Every structure is written in C-alpha cells, then in structure tokens.
XYZ file of C-alpha atoms in Angstrom:
308
model
C -37.214 -80.388 162.969
C -35.999 -78.652 159.826
C -34.229 -75.289 160.084
C -34.289 -73.325 156.838
C -33.671 -69.819 155.548
C -36.960 -68.273 154.417
C -35.417 -65.034 153.177
C -31.869 -63.821 152.675
C -30.572 -60.340 151.811
C -26.938 -59.356 151.445
C -25.759 -56.229 153.275
C -22.689 -54.153 152.320
C -21.933 -53.183 155.922
C -23.315 -55.928 158.134
C -23.807 -59.665 158.208
C -26.331 -61.149 155.772
C -29.943 -60.512 156.779
C -31.716 -63.832 157.306
C -35.191 -64.920 158.352
C -35.122 -68.454 159.739
C -38.012 -70.878 159.833
C -38.346 -74.079 161.879
C -40.621 -76.789 160.471
C -42.048 -79.666 162.466
C -43.935 -82.647 161.072
C -45.068 -83.319 157.517
C -48.362 -83.114 155.686
C -51.121 -80.522 155.720
C -49.958 -76.947 156.341
C -51.720 -76.669 159.691
C -50.190 -73.845 161.760
C -47.707 -70.998 161.312
C -46.396 -69.029 164.294
C -44.669 -65.669 163.739
C -42.721 -63.929 166.488
C -40.864 -60.613 166.529
C -41.388 -58.283 163.577
C -40.163 -55.273 165.542
C -36.825 -54.722 167.180
C -38.180 -54.384 170.719
C -40.317 -57.534 170.686
C -37.886 -59.551 172.761
C -40.635 -61.285 174.718
C -42.274 -62.403 171.487
C -39.049 -63.911 170.161
C -38.365 -65.597 173.493
C -41.792 -67.241 173.468
C -41.104 -68.580 169.969
C -37.767 -69.997 171.137
C -39.542 -71.842 173.942
C -42.126 -73.198 171.507
C -39.350 -74.446 169.206
C -37.529 -76.075 172.112
C -40.637 -77.842 173.351
C -41.835 -78.917 169.893
C -38.439 -80.468 169.258
C -38.799 -82.475 172.484
C -42.343 -83.581 171.580
C -41.129 -84.608 168.125
C -38.470 -86.867 169.666
C -41.126 -88.381 171.913
C -43.406 -89.073 168.926
C -46.130 -86.749 170.185
C -46.665 -84.746 167.005
C -49.853 -85.924 165.310
C -48.984 -87.316 161.841
C -50.214 -85.470 158.757
C -49.637 -81.934 160.045
C -46.900 -79.371 159.471
C -46.104 -76.609 161.972
C -43.891 -73.651 161.003
C -42.312 -71.302 163.574
C -40.625 -68.041 162.508
C -39.094 -66.538 165.675
C -37.910 -63.228 164.165
C -38.490 -61.278 160.948
C -36.377 -58.278 161.954
C -33.067 -59.302 163.596
C -31.242 -56.206 162.296
C -33.435 -53.811 164.299
C -33.308 -55.993 167.391
C -29.509 -55.994 167.275
C -29.431 -52.187 167.584
C -32.481 -51.932 169.898
C -34.615 -50.031 167.395
C -38.353 -50.810 167.125
C -38.760 -50.308 163.372
C -36.568 -51.009 160.343
C -33.181 -49.492 161.042
C -32.686 -47.646 157.741
C -36.004 -45.842 157.140
C -38.066 -46.441 160.305
C -40.807 -48.348 158.471
C -42.882 -51.074 160.135
C -42.772 -54.543 158.556
C -46.165 -55.336 160.095
C -47.729 -52.594 157.967
C -46.314 -53.861 154.669
C -48.421 -56.961 153.989
C -48.995 -58.754 151.712
C -45.725 -57.179 150.558
C -44.143 -56.496 147.173
C -41.056 -58.400 146.076
C -39.868 -55.537 143.835
C -40.570 -52.756 146.339
C -38.767 -51.135 149.253
C -36.785 -53.302 151.668
C -39.538 -53.841 154.237
C -42.030 -54.585 151.428
C -39.678 -57.296 150.146
C -39.255 -58.758 153.625
C -43.043 -58.821 154.124
C -43.543 -60.443 150.699
C -41.023 -63.210 151.405
C -42.441 -63.851 154.882
C -46.035 -63.874 153.650
C -45.187 -66.312 150.866
C -43.675 -68.682 153.446
C -46.603 -68.535 155.893
C -49.459 -68.393 153.379
C -51.779 -71.370 152.998
C -51.724 -72.541 156.612
C -55.047 -73.348 158.285
C -54.156 -71.382 161.429
C -51.847 -68.408 161.871
C -50.640 -67.012 165.205
C -48.783 -63.724 165.461
C -47.101 -62.747 168.720
C -47.846 -59.049 168.513
C -47.213 -55.820 170.424
C -49.273 -52.644 170.770
C -48.345 -49.309 169.211
C -48.130 -47.593 172.619
C -45.921 -48.815 175.502
C -47.789 -50.703 178.171
C -48.815 -53.965 179.805
C -51.925 -55.946 178.894
C -54.164 -58.637 180.207
C -53.032 -61.587 178.035
C -55.579 -61.900 175.238
C -56.284 -62.864 171.644
C -56.907 -59.990 169.235
C -58.639 -60.428 165.886
C -59.119 -57.848 163.145
C -62.709 -57.665 161.906
C -62.659 -58.725 158.259
C -65.871 -60.710 157.936
C -63.776 -63.896 158.111
C -62.879 -63.767 161.816
C -63.385 -66.939 163.863
C -64.072 -66.058 167.501
C -65.122 -69.596 168.480
C -61.718 -70.994 167.523
C -59.992 -68.066 169.260
C -61.615 -69.164 172.524
C -59.638 -72.428 172.351
C -56.521 -70.570 173.507
C -58.166 -70.332 176.932
C -57.156 -66.702 177.558
C -59.358 -64.284 179.555
C -60.424 -62.189 176.539
C -60.954 -62.453 172.806
C -60.828 -58.852 171.594
C -62.287 -57.791 168.243
C -60.787 -54.782 166.495
C -62.472 -52.757 163.747
C -59.711 -51.936 161.235
C -59.004 -48.441 159.990
C -58.085 -48.070 156.298
C -54.334 -48.266 156.970
C -54.832 -51.447 159.011
C -55.488 -53.407 155.812
C -51.696 -53.827 155.536
C -51.440 -55.748 158.834
C -50.460 -59.414 158.855
C -53.601 -60.425 160.770
C -55.853 -58.761 158.204
C -54.102 -60.220 155.149
C -53.831 -63.696 156.625
C -57.629 -63.736 156.995
C -58.224 -62.393 153.492
C -56.029 -65.223 152.142
C -58.065 -67.901 154.000
C -55.972 -68.433 157.148
C -57.700 -68.285 160.528
C -55.477 -65.591 162.061
C -55.007 -64.685 165.720
C -52.782 -62.029 167.263
C -51.600 -63.125 170.692
C -50.727 -60.436 173.256
C -48.670 -61.954 176.046
C -48.606 -58.867 178.262
C -45.475 -56.885 177.306
C -42.367 -56.617 175.114
C -39.162 -56.470 177.126
C -39.392 -59.054 179.906
C -38.967 -62.795 179.534
C -39.551 -63.723 183.173
C -42.876 -64.096 184.917
C -46.012 -66.182 184.894
C -47.687 -64.385 181.976
C -44.868 -65.348 179.623
C -44.861 -68.996 180.740
C -48.663 -69.096 180.478
C -48.499 -67.761 176.915
C -46.251 -70.669 175.905
C -48.714 -73.118 177.470
C -51.584 -71.321 175.727
C -50.056 -71.951 172.298
C -49.566 -75.650 173.082
C -53.103 -75.887 174.494
C -54.421 -74.509 171.207
C -52.349 -76.957 169.133
C -53.563 -79.854 171.278
C -57.208 -78.817 170.935
C -56.789 -78.525 167.159
C -55.405 -82.054 167.000
C -51.840 -81.141 166.037
C -49.947 -82.461 169.066
C -50.409 -84.758 172.044
C -49.942 -82.371 174.960
C -51.470 -81.993 178.407
C -50.494 -79.354 180.940
C -52.451 -78.096 183.912
C -49.945 -75.550 185.229
C -51.547 -72.538 183.493
C -55.117 -71.270 183.962
C -57.715 -72.146 181.328
C -60.401 -69.457 180.995
C -63.793 -69.368 179.360
C -62.832 -66.442 177.129
C -65.004 -63.346 177.217
C -65.682 -61.816 173.791
C -64.903 -58.110 173.903
C -65.175 -55.415 171.265
C -62.261 -52.997 171.570
C -64.719 -50.092 171.360
C -66.138 -51.236 174.721
C -62.866 -50.488 176.518
C -62.983 -47.350 178.672
C -59.902 -45.152 178.180
C -58.492 -43.268 181.169
C -56.342 -40.242 180.253
C -54.235 -37.890 182.311
C -55.026 -34.177 181.779
C -51.592 -33.104 183.064
C -47.959 -34.016 182.398
C -45.589 -35.355 185.035
C -44.246 -38.505 186.667
C -46.776 -41.331 186.761
C -46.972 -43.292 190.006
C -49.280 -46.291 189.497
C -51.262 -48.087 192.190
C -53.111 -50.336 189.724
C -51.625 -52.562 187.036
C -52.794 -54.839 184.249
C -55.210 -57.577 185.452
C -56.153 -55.643 188.621
C -59.827 -55.262 189.538
C -60.935 -51.655 190.121
C -64.039 -49.984 191.494
C -65.525 -46.722 190.299
C -63.895 -43.775 192.087
C -60.889 -45.810 193.271
C -57.513 -44.059 192.911
C -55.516 -45.856 190.218
C -52.470 -43.574 189.921
C -51.038 -40.185 190.798
C -49.280 -37.685 188.548
C -46.413 -36.045 190.432
C -44.686 -32.756 189.719
C -41.155 -33.700 188.549
C -39.546 -30.700 190.337
C -41.510 -30.187 193.566
C -42.692 -33.750 194.197
C -46.260 -32.633 194.826
C -49.224 -34.658 193.607
C -50.663 -32.713 190.685
C -53.706 -34.948 190.442
C -55.070 -38.375 191.311
C -56.414 -40.551 188.519
C -59.623 -42.290 189.537
C -61.391 -45.235 187.935
C -64.399 -43.993 185.944
C -66.125 -47.393 186.161
C -65.963 -50.839 187.722
C -63.944 -53.396 185.810
C -60.580 -54.997 185.101
C -57.467 -53.094 184.062
C -57.056 -54.346 180.494
C -54.120 -52.055 179.640
C -51.722 -50.046 181.792
C -49.170 -47.526 180.516
C -45.688 -48.615 181.625
C -43.583 -45.488 181.186
C -42.944 -43.335 184.252
C -43.044 -40.018 182.389
C -46.420 -39.088 180.892
C -47.535 -36.228 178.698
C -50.860 -34.457 178.832
C -53.790 -36.472 177.451
C -51.868 -39.776 177.487
C -54.032 -42.910 177.761
C -52.682 -44.455 180.961
C -55.311 -47.166 181.412
C -57.976 -49.052 179.492
C -60.658 -50.747 181.569
C -62.744 -53.727 180.512
C-alpha cells in the first residue's frame, strides 16, 4: 500500500487541506474508488476505510492479482466534514457538480480538477454517492445515461437494482457523467444512507465492492456472508413518487426495502400541536420501497417515498 497526497492547499486559518489516496498493486490502472465528497457522507468515508483495511490485508496475503492498480480516495472534502457541513464550508458549493474541474478556477473547481486528474484513466470507477434529499435507499448501483453506460458490468456488484438516470443539463458536471465521457466505466454506489456506520447494509456494501473486484479479476476474494442478487435494471422514471399534501410530523410504518401493497398505509402525518392524525399516506401501487424520507418533520408536497 502506498499513501500519497493527491492534492494540497494551504489555509491561513486552519490546517493544510489534503486529499489522500491509497494505492494497491502495480500495473494497469484498473479501479478507482472515491468516497465522501460532501461533509455529511460519513458512511461513504467509513466504507472506504474498511476497503483500505481489507485490501491491505489481502496485499499482505498475496491475494492481489498482479498487473493491476487500485486507487482508493476516502475523502475529498475533510474541511466540511470537520464542521458537519454538507457542502464546501466557504461558499456552499458542491464539489460533485464541478467536474471535470478547472485548476485556475474557484476553490471547489480546483479540488475537482486535482481529483479528476488523479482518478482519470482507470478502467472502472466507483463513487460512493448520496442523494440530494435526505432519506434511506435500497442499496443499488446508479448510472448516468451518457450513451457509454455499461449495465451488464454494473450487475456484477450483485445489488438488487441497477438504476439508470437521464441527466439534466446541469448534471453534466457530475463525476459519474465525466468519468464515462473520459472512457471510464463509472458506477455510483448507494449504500442506503449517510450518517450511520452500523448495520447489515453497510457491511454488505463493503462485500459488494470486493465481489465486483473479484469478478473483474483484480483480487482473489470469496465471501458468502452477503446476499448476491440478480440485479433488476430499473429506469429512474419508472419509480412512483409518493408525496404528502400536508405538513406535520411524519410517522412511518414502512421503510426502505419493505414490500407494500396498493392501498396499504405507509405513514401518517401528525399535527405537531394537537397530536391528531392529519392524514394517512397509502401506497398507490404494489412494489418495494426504493426510497424513504428519513426526517421526522415534513413540509407540504415532500416526496416521502419512491416505490419500485
């Protein structure tokens, strides 16, 4: 294992800003894994730390396949994580919407440029991503439609869903999009949340990454402790959104991964003063809860569920 500084930036008021990279093996640039780019992506950084720990052990055991290089970047935004702020602390910009970056531009553009230069040219790219609204997901692989997407390879992760996303114009600055344009097979991995590091979904996500590396011939690794699914290909436009027409306190009966039937009560919205049920939210169709809002206070017209 080689630990190196990918990008460094001096700060007049704080410690030096650093992005660290951990390289394993030598040879063809085979896989790059990027963790937290936002300050609240603690789960994503934790998963990277577990990957680094396990790769180091496999390297000592001689179980890395020769001729391949693996790069892991656990965090691209430690400053924001230190102060518990989702976006860049100074101007609230999102590093994940700055790619491919500009090395003479604003701070987050420079960070994106340095990171992209380090992870460019790899055959496979995995980003541990988070959604723009708070919530819990069914663990899945998400791919931006660019014309270069590879859904067959995405199925090798063995997660329940491979979800295709049609990009809007401003999505062309996402890492996933730019990785594909620059000839890397890119996959965004959604492990289920942001804040928690405990639980089966997090452990399964670590195993999923190693399963993928094994199936791509990068490591010698076998583990049967996590489920291996025949992934269902899903277009994001197929997801059925369930909104609440009133504001109040959300009391959920159904959570991510739960099976629901049409007409079944999924949640109640409760009056925050009188404690009365303002309305019951019912499932509009049969399916699986793909996304569940995880904040207890909801505003009118909030998407509280997405059903596959």
